[in-house]
mmCIF file of C-alpha atoms in Angstrom:
data_model
loop_
_atom_site.group_PDB
_atom_site.id
_atom_site.type_symbol
_atom_site.label_atom_id
_atom_site.label_comp_id
_atom_site.label_asym_id
_atom_site.label_seq_id
_atom_site.Cartn_x
_atom_site.Cartn_y
_atom_site.Cartn_z
ATOM 1 C CA MET A 262 -124.078 -51.881 81.824
ATOM 2 C CA GLY A 263 -126.744 -54.120 83.291
ATOM 3 C CA LYS A 264 -128.551 -54.183 86.601
ATOM 4 C CA ILE A 265 -128.770 -56.330 89.713
ATOM 5 C CA TYR A 266 -132.002 -57.079 91.513
ATOM 6 C CA VAL A 267 -131.395 -58.557 94.965
ATOM 7 C CA VAL A 268 -134.669 -60.370 95.401
ATOM 8 C CA GLY A 269 -136.400 -61.594 98.538
ATOM 9 C CA ILE A 270 -138.696 -64.481 97.631
ATOM 10 C CA GLY A 271 -140.242 -64.781 101.090
ATOM 11 C CA PRO A 272 -140.375 -68.037 103.046
ATOM 12 C CA GLY A 273 -140.800 -70.188 99.944
ATOM 13 C CA GLY A 274 -144.498 -70.672 99.308
ATOM 14 C CA LYS A 275 -146.088 -69.093 96.242
ATOM 15 C CA GLU A 276 -148.735 -67.391 98.387
ATOM 16 C CA ALA A 277 -146.047 -65.286 100.097
ATOM 17 C CA ARG A 278 -144.526 -63.892 96.897
ATOM 18 C CA THR A 279 -144.815 -60.193 96.121
ATOM 19 C CA LEU A 280 -145.769 -58.611 92.806
ATOM 20 C CA GLU A 281 -142.482 -56.675 92.814
ATOM 21 C CA MET A 282 -140.531 -59.919 93.231
ATOM 22 C CA LEU A 283 -142.367 -61.536 90.312
ATOM 23 C CA GLU A 284 -141.716 -58.525 88.079
ATOM 24 C CA ALA A 285 -137.999 -58.402 88.952
ATOM 25 C CA ILE A 286 -137.511 -62.067 88.071
ATOM 26 C CA LYS A 287 -139.518 -61.596 84.874
ATOM 27 C CA GLU A 288 -137.230 -58.723 83.813
ATOM 28 C CA SER A 289 -134.029 -60.650 84.614
ATOM 29 C CA ASP A 290 -132.268 -62.835 82.068
ATOM 30 C CA VAL A 291 -129.812 -64.296 84.613
ATOM 31 C CA ILE A 292 -130.796 -65.869 87.941
ATOM 32 C CA VAL A 293 -128.148 -66.437 90.632
ATOM 33 C CA ALA A 294 -129.260 -68.534 93.581
ATOM 34 C CA TYR A 295 -128.456 -71.045 96.266
ATOM 35 C CA THR A 296 -129.578 -74.407 94.860
ATOM 36 C CA THR A 297 -132.569 -74.799 97.205
ATOM 37 C CA TYR A 298 -133.835 -71.291 96.434
ATOM 38 C CA ALA A 299 -133.568 -71.937 92.695
ATOM 39 C CA LYS A 300 -135.884 -74.920 93.127
ATOM 40 C CA LEU A 301 -138.426 -72.779 94.994
ATOM 41 C CA ILE A 302 -138.797 -70.452 91.982
ATOM 42 C CA GLN A 303 -138.192 -72.895 89.119
ATOM 43 C CA ASP A 304 -141.693 -72.169 87.773
ATOM 44 C CA LEU A 305 -140.461 -68.605 87.041
ATOM 45 C CA THR A 306 -137.096 -69.296 85.401
ATOM 46 C CA ASP A 307 -137.840 -70.984 82.077
ATOM 47 C CA GLY A 308 -135.659 -69.546 79.300
ATOM 48 C CA LYS A 309 -133.290 -67.814 81.733
ATOM 49 C CA GLU A 310 -129.686 -68.596 82.570
ATOM 50 C CA VAL A 311 -129.746 -70.060 86.079
ATOM 51 C CA ILE A 312 -126.480 -70.129 88.030
ATOM 52 C CA THR A 313 -126.633 -72.074 91.278
ATOM 53 C CA ALA A 314 -124.196 -72.471 94.147
ATOM 54 C CA LYS A 315 -123.953 -74.399 97.382
ATOM 55 C CA MET A 316 -124.331 -73.072 100.905
ATOM 56 C CA LYS A 317 -121.285 -71.042 102.062
ATOM 57 C CA GLU A 318 -120.684 -69.872 98.460
ATOM 58 C CA GLU A 319 -122.243 -66.447 98.937
ATOM 59 C CA VAL A 320 -119.104 -64.609 97.794
ATOM 60 C CA PHE A 321 -119.117 -66.618 94.560
ATOM 61 C CA ARG A 322 -122.765 -65.724 93.956
ATOM 62 C CA ALA A 323 -122.098 -62.023 94.523
ATOM 63 C CA LYS A 324 -119.029 -62.097 92.243
ATOM 64 C CA VAL A 325 -120.902 -63.813 89.414
ATOM 65 C CA ALA A 326 -123.856 -61.444 89.722
ATOM 66 C CA ILE A 327 -121.669 -58.337 89.537
ATOM 67 C CA GLU A 328 -119.669 -59.718 86.601
ATOM 68 C CA LYS A 329 -122.836 -60.632 84.700
ATOM 69 C CA ALA A 330 -124.258 -57.141 85.291
ATOM 70 C CA LEU A 331 -121.016 -55.581 84.016
ATOM 71 C CA GLN A 332 -121.493 -57.646 80.848
ATOM 72 C CA GLY A 333 -124.877 -56.000 80.336
ATOM 73 C CA HIS A 334 -127.215 -58.580 81.843
ATOM 74 C CA THR A 335 -130.132 -57.981 84.173
ATOM 75 C CA VAL A 336 -129.453 -60.270 87.102
ATOM 76 C CA ALA A 337 -131.699 -61.472 89.902
ATOM 77 C CA VAL A 338 -129.801 -62.617 92.996
ATOM 78 C CA ILE A 339 -132.171 -64.711 95.071
ATOM 79 C CA SER A 340 -132.482 -64.632 98.853
ATOM 80 C CA SER A 341 -135.107 -66.407 100.891
ATOM 81 C CA GLY A 342 -137.119 -64.145 103.158
ATOM 82 C CA ASP A 343 -135.856 -60.580 102.827
ATOM 83 C CA PRO A 344 -132.417 -60.002 101.244
ATOM 84 C CA GLN A 345 -131.380 -57.512 103.931
ATOM 85 C CA VAL A 346 -132.109 -59.888 106.817
ATOM 86 C CA TYR A 347 -129.116 -62.259 106.763
ATOM 87 C CA GLY A 348 -129.436 -62.295 102.971
ATOM 88 C CA MET A 349 -127.375 -61.220 99.972
ATOM 89 C CA ALA A 350 -128.061 -57.468 99.947
ATOM 90 C CA GLY A 351 -125.216 -56.345 102.203
ATOM 91 C CA LEU A 352 -122.654 -58.571 100.501
ATOM 92 C CA ILE A 353 -123.593 -57.369 96.999
ATOM 93 C CA TYR A 354 -123.268 -53.712 98.025
ATOM 94 C CA ASP A 355 -120.074 -54.395 99.986
ATOM 95 C CA MET A 356 -118.328 -56.176 97.120
ATOM 96 C CA ALA A 357 -119.434 -53.597 94.562
ATOM 97 C CA CYS A 358 -118.045 -50.823 96.784
ATOM 98 C CA LYS A 359 -114.755 -52.566 97.544
ATOM 99 C CA ASN A 360 -114.177 -53.264 93.842
ATOM 100 C CA ASN A 361 -115.186 -49.732 92.724
ATOM 101 C CA VAL A 362 -118.071 -51.088 90.648
ATOM 102 C CA ASN A 363 -120.837 -48.578 90.045
ATOM 103 C CA VAL A 364 -123.519 -50.963 88.822
ATOM 104 C CA GLU A 365 -127.212 -50.298 89.452
ATOM 105 C CA ILE A 366 -128.495 -52.369 92.376
ATOM 106 C CA GLN A 367 -132.106 -52.553 93.503
ATOM 107 C CA ILE A 368 -133.335 -54.383 96.585
ATOM 108 C CA ILE A 369 -136.655 -56.212 96.288
ATOM 109 C CA PRO A 370 -137.948 -56.777 99.832
ATOM 110 C CA GLY A 371 -139.621 -60.008 100.861
ATOM 111 C CA ILE A 372 -141.420 -61.461 103.852
ATOM 112 C CA THR A 373 -138.697 -62.356 106.308
ATOM 113 C CA ALA A 374 -138.836 -65.468 108.496
ATOM 114 C CA ALA A 375 -139.662 -63.472 111.633
ATOM 115 C CA ASN A 376 -142.908 -62.180 110.129
ATOM 116 C CA ALA A 377 -143.789 -65.407 108.340
ATOM 117 C CA VAL A 378 -143.295 -67.484 111.475
ATOM 118 C CA ALA A 379 -145.080 -64.973 113.706
ATOM 119 C CA ALA A 380 -148.145 -65.161 111.473
ATOM 120 C CA LYS A 381 -148.243 -68.926 111.987
ATOM 121 C CA LEU A 382 -147.916 -68.601 115.768
ATOM 122 C CA GLY A 383 -150.517 -65.924 116.448
ATOM 123 C CA SER A 384 -149.252 -62.446 117.245
ATOM 124 C CA PRO A 385 -145.983 -62.733 119.181
ATOM 125 C CA LEU A 386 -144.336 -59.658 117.612
ATOM 126 C CA SER A 387 -146.872 -57.023 118.629
ATOM 127 C CA MET A 388 -144.280 -55.265 120.810
ATOM 128 C CA ASP A 389 -140.555 -54.516 120.532
ATOM 129 C CA PHE A 390 -138.508 -57.462 119.354
ATOM 130 C CA ALA A 391 -134.911 -58.375 118.551
ATOM 131 C CA VAL A 392 -133.752 -60.662 115.745
ATOM 132 C CA ILE A 393 -130.560 -62.652 116.368
ATOM 133 C CA SER A 394 -128.845 -65.182 114.118
ATOM 134 C CA LEU A 395 -127.315 -68.175 115.873
ATOM 135 C CA SER A 396 -124.968 -68.884 112.972
ATOM 136 C CA ASP A 397 -121.396 -68.673 114.230
ATOM 137 C CA LEU A 398 -119.780 -69.156 110.818
ATOM 138 C CA LEU A 399 -118.940 -65.444 110.584
ATOM 139 C CA ILE A 400 -119.690 -64.113 114.080
ATOM 140 C CA PRO A 401 -118.009 -65.547 117.225
ATOM 141 C CA SER A 402 -120.381 -67.401 119.532
ATOM 142 C CA GLU A 403 -119.378 -65.131 122.436
ATOM 143 C CA GLU A 404 -120.709 -62.096 120.559
ATOM 144 C CA ILE A 405 -123.936 -63.911 119.725
ATOM 145 C CA LEU A 406 -124.542 -64.966 123.321
ATOM 146 C CA ASN A 407 -123.824 -61.439 124.563
ATOM 147 C CA ARG A 408 -126.527 -60.111 122.232
ATOM 148 C CA VAL A 409 -128.915 -62.817 123.408
ATOM 149 C CA ARG A 410 -128.367 -61.835 127.044
ATOM 150 C CA LYS A 411 -128.811 -58.110 126.349
ATOM 151 C CA ALA A 412 -132.031 -58.752 124.416
ATOM 152 C CA ALA A 413 -133.361 -60.948 127.218
ATOM 153 C CA GLU A 414 -132.459 -58.366 129.862
ATOM 154 C CA GLY A 415 -134.271 -55.724 127.813
ATOM 155 C CA ASP A 416 -137.391 -57.933 127.823
ATOM 156 C CA PHE A 417 -137.533 -57.940 124.034
ATOM 157 C CA VAL A 418 -139.417 -60.658 122.229
ATOM 158 C CA ILE A 419 -136.510 -62.593 120.706
ATOM 159 C CA VAL A 420 -136.471 -64.137 117.233
ATOM 160 C CA LEU A 421 -133.722 -66.696 116.673
ATOM 161 C CA TYR A 422 -132.622 -67.459 113.124
ATOM 162 C CA ASN A 423 -130.316 -70.280 111.962
ATOM 163 C CA PRO A 424 -130.505 -72.471 115.111
ATOM 164 C CA ILE A 425 -128.479 -75.256 113.481
ATOM 165 C CA ASN A 426 -125.669 -75.262 116.081
ATOM 166 C CA LYS A 427 -127.408 -77.232 118.859
ATOM 167 C CA PRO A 428 -124.883 -76.488 121.669
ATOM 168 C CA LEU A 429 -125.076 -72.772 120.855
ATOM 169 C CA LEU A 430 -128.884 -72.915 120.740
ATOM 170 C CA LEU A 431 -129.041 -74.696 124.085
ATOM 171 C CA GLU A 432 -126.754 -72.109 125.681
ATOM 172 C CA ALA A 433 -128.730 -69.222 124.176
ATOM 173 C CA MET A 434 -132.005 -70.639 125.484
ATOM 174 C CA ARG A 435 -130.417 -71.307 128.888
ATOM 175 C CA ILE A 436 -129.451 -67.637 129.119
ATOM 176 C CA ILE A 437 -132.923 -66.515 128.066
ATOM 177 C CA LYS A 438 -134.578 -68.804 130.624
ATOM 178 C CA GLU A 439 -132.186 -67.602 133.330
ATOM 179 C CA VAL A 440 -133.243 -64.009 132.657
ATOM 180 C CA LYS A 441 -136.924 -64.411 131.724
ATOM 181 C CA GLY A 442 -138.059 -67.382 133.812
ATOM 182 C CA ILE A 443 -139.610 -70.686 132.804
ATOM 183 C CA ASP A 444 -143.167 -69.749 131.805
ATOM 184 C CA VAL A 445 -142.483 -67.481 128.821
ATOM 185 C CA PRO A 446 -144.010 -68.827 125.567
ATOM 186 C CA VAL A 447 -141.775 -70.272 122.859
ATOM 187 C CA GLY A 448 -142.900 -70.744 119.269
ATOM 188 C CA ILE A 449 -140.959 -73.006 116.911
ATOM 189 C CA VAL A 450 -141.791 -73.140 113.207
ATOM 190 C CA LYS A 451 -140.025 -75.419 110.756
ATOM 191 C CA SER A 452 -140.342 -74.860 106.993
ATOM 192 C CA ALA A 453 -142.853 -72.012 107.249
ATOM 193 C CA TYR A 454 -145.063 -71.750 104.143
ATOM 194 C CA ARG A 455 -143.552 -74.917 102.649
ATOM 195 C CA GLU A 456 -145.036 -78.379 102.185
ATOM 196 C CA ASP A 457 -143.399 -79.887 105.281
ATOM 197 C CA GLU A 458 -144.324 -77.012 107.611
ATOM 198 C CA GLU A 459 -144.474 -77.797 111.338
ATOM 199 C CA ILE A 460 -145.711 -75.454 114.069
ATOM 200 C CA MET A 461 -144.803 -76.106 117.708
ATOM 201 C CA ILE A 462 -145.758 -74.071 120.770
ATOM 202 C CA ALA A 463 -144.151 -74.559 124.170
ATOM 203 C CA THR A 464 -142.567 -72.555 126.997
ATOM 204 C CA LEU A 465 -139.008 -72.006 128.146
ATOM 205 C CA SER A 466 -139.434 -75.010 130.442
ATOM 206 C CA THR A 467 -140.741 -77.410 127.772
ATOM 207 C CA TRP A 468 -139.302 -76.342 124.400
ATOM 208 C CA GLU A 469 -136.477 -78.924 124.431
ATOM 209 C CA LYS A 470 -138.915 -81.738 123.627
ATOM 210 C CA PHE A 471 -138.870 -80.354 120.073
ATOM 211 C CA LEU A 472 -135.070 -80.124 119.852
ATOM 212 C CA ASN A 473 -134.736 -82.979 117.355
ATOM 213 C CA LYS A 474 -137.077 -81.192 114.928
ATOM 214 C CA ILE A 475 -135.037 -77.991 114.811
ATOM 215 C CA ASN A 476 -132.849 -77.470 111.738
ATOM 216 C CA MET A 477 -131.515 -74.664 109.535
ATOM 217 C CA ILE A 478 -134.945 -73.741 108.185
ATOM 218 C CA THR A 479 -136.460 -73.441 111.652
ATOM 219 C CA THR A 480 -137.144 -70.101 113.338
ATOM 220 C CA ILE A 481 -137.776 -69.724 117.055
ATOM 221 C CA ILE A 482 -139.677 -66.905 118.763
ATOM 222 C CA VAL A 483 -139.427 -66.392 122.530
ATOM 223 C CA GLY A 484 -141.988 -64.036 124.027
ATOM 224 C CA ASN A 485 -141.518 -61.221 126.514
ATOM 225 C CA SER A 486 -142.732 -61.075 130.117
ATOM 226 C CA LYS A 487 -146.270 -60.144 128.996
ATOM 227 C CA SER A 488 -146.613 -62.792 126.261
ATOM 228 C CA TYR A 489 -149.073 -65.623 126.875
ATOM 229 C CA ILE A 490 -150.638 -68.627 125.151
ATOM 230 C CA CYS A 491 -154.367 -68.687 124.380
ATOM 231 C CA ASN A 492 -156.176 -71.146 122.100
ATOM 232 C CA ASN A 493 -152.778 -72.554 121.112
ATOM 233 C CA LYS A 494 -151.590 -69.155 119.848
ATOM 234 C CA ILE A 495 -148.913 -66.873 121.273
ATOM 235 C CA ILE A 496 -150.107 -63.350 122.032
ATOM 236 C CA THR A 497 -147.881 -60.434 123.002
ATOM 237 C CA PRO A 498 -150.137 -57.577 124.151
ATOM 238 C CA ARG A 499 -149.470 -54.170 122.626
ATOM 239 C CA GLY A 500 -150.350 -52.414 125.893
ATOM 240 C CA TYR A 501 -153.955 -51.421 125.286
ATOM 241 C CA GLU A 502 -154.995 -53.043 128.573
ATOM 242 C CA ARG A 503 -153.045 -50.330 130.414
ATOM 243 C CA ARG A 504 -155.464 -47.655 129.197
ATOM 244 C CA TYR A 505 -158.619 -49.471 128.156
ATOM 245 C CA ASP A 506 -160.966 -52.148 129.447
ATOM 246 C CA LEU A 507 -160.780 -54.987 126.915
ATOM 247 C CA HIS A 508 -163.581 -57.010 128.570
ATOM 248 C CA VAL A 509 -166.234 -55.308 126.443
ATOM 249 C CA ILE A 510 -167.624 -58.053 124.200
ATOM 250 C CA ASP A 511 -171.147 -59.295 124.885
ATOM 251 C CA SER A 512 -171.046 -62.929 123.769
ATOM 252 C CA ASN A 513 -174.870 -63.066 123.817
ATOM 253 C CA SER A 514 -175.329 -60.285 121.269
#
């Protein structure tokens, strides 16, 4: 019997790859991936069987991976970011369990979009945050919007994945603005760590001017009540100012 690596390749750029990810792909003789992800790692797949699929064919990818492993192959199933954050990890385990398949599965973590995007924006995730997908393909929009409201009411920094459904995005941001107010920082990053990367910083009152730039590979971060913008970066204080004086730097020294 073979083995399945469920591999997180990070946001897409080579600089964000991990050594563990590179080793897992090197060991694998079969690569199963969404077409776009296969292109992002094509420099690593020479001499391997590469099986690609379109978006919304996740079940097919999981099925093929499990069947190939049962045939004795070492298979790498590719997810962007981290495979446990809206990736293939849960589906692979779920299908293996439901079909009584006891194949070895190993998760290879990667840099998820929340962390990749936050690094481009400054330090917006320095306090508690919630990650919410705005994809309503599998989850009803009412459930998504309820989670958005609860996260806003809890004053979490909110990370929004998959903002492709514009009406749902607009309603989610309306709810957040209703709860948080208009001055909270908003960071929007499109294609983080890829050639066409774009970084946009706004507030809950001005973010809509970037609406036409938002697509499936865009991630949005909305700050909490303490977040602020300085030098075109979003900063969410950890809370040190509650116990310490941070005005301690002598600029003349």
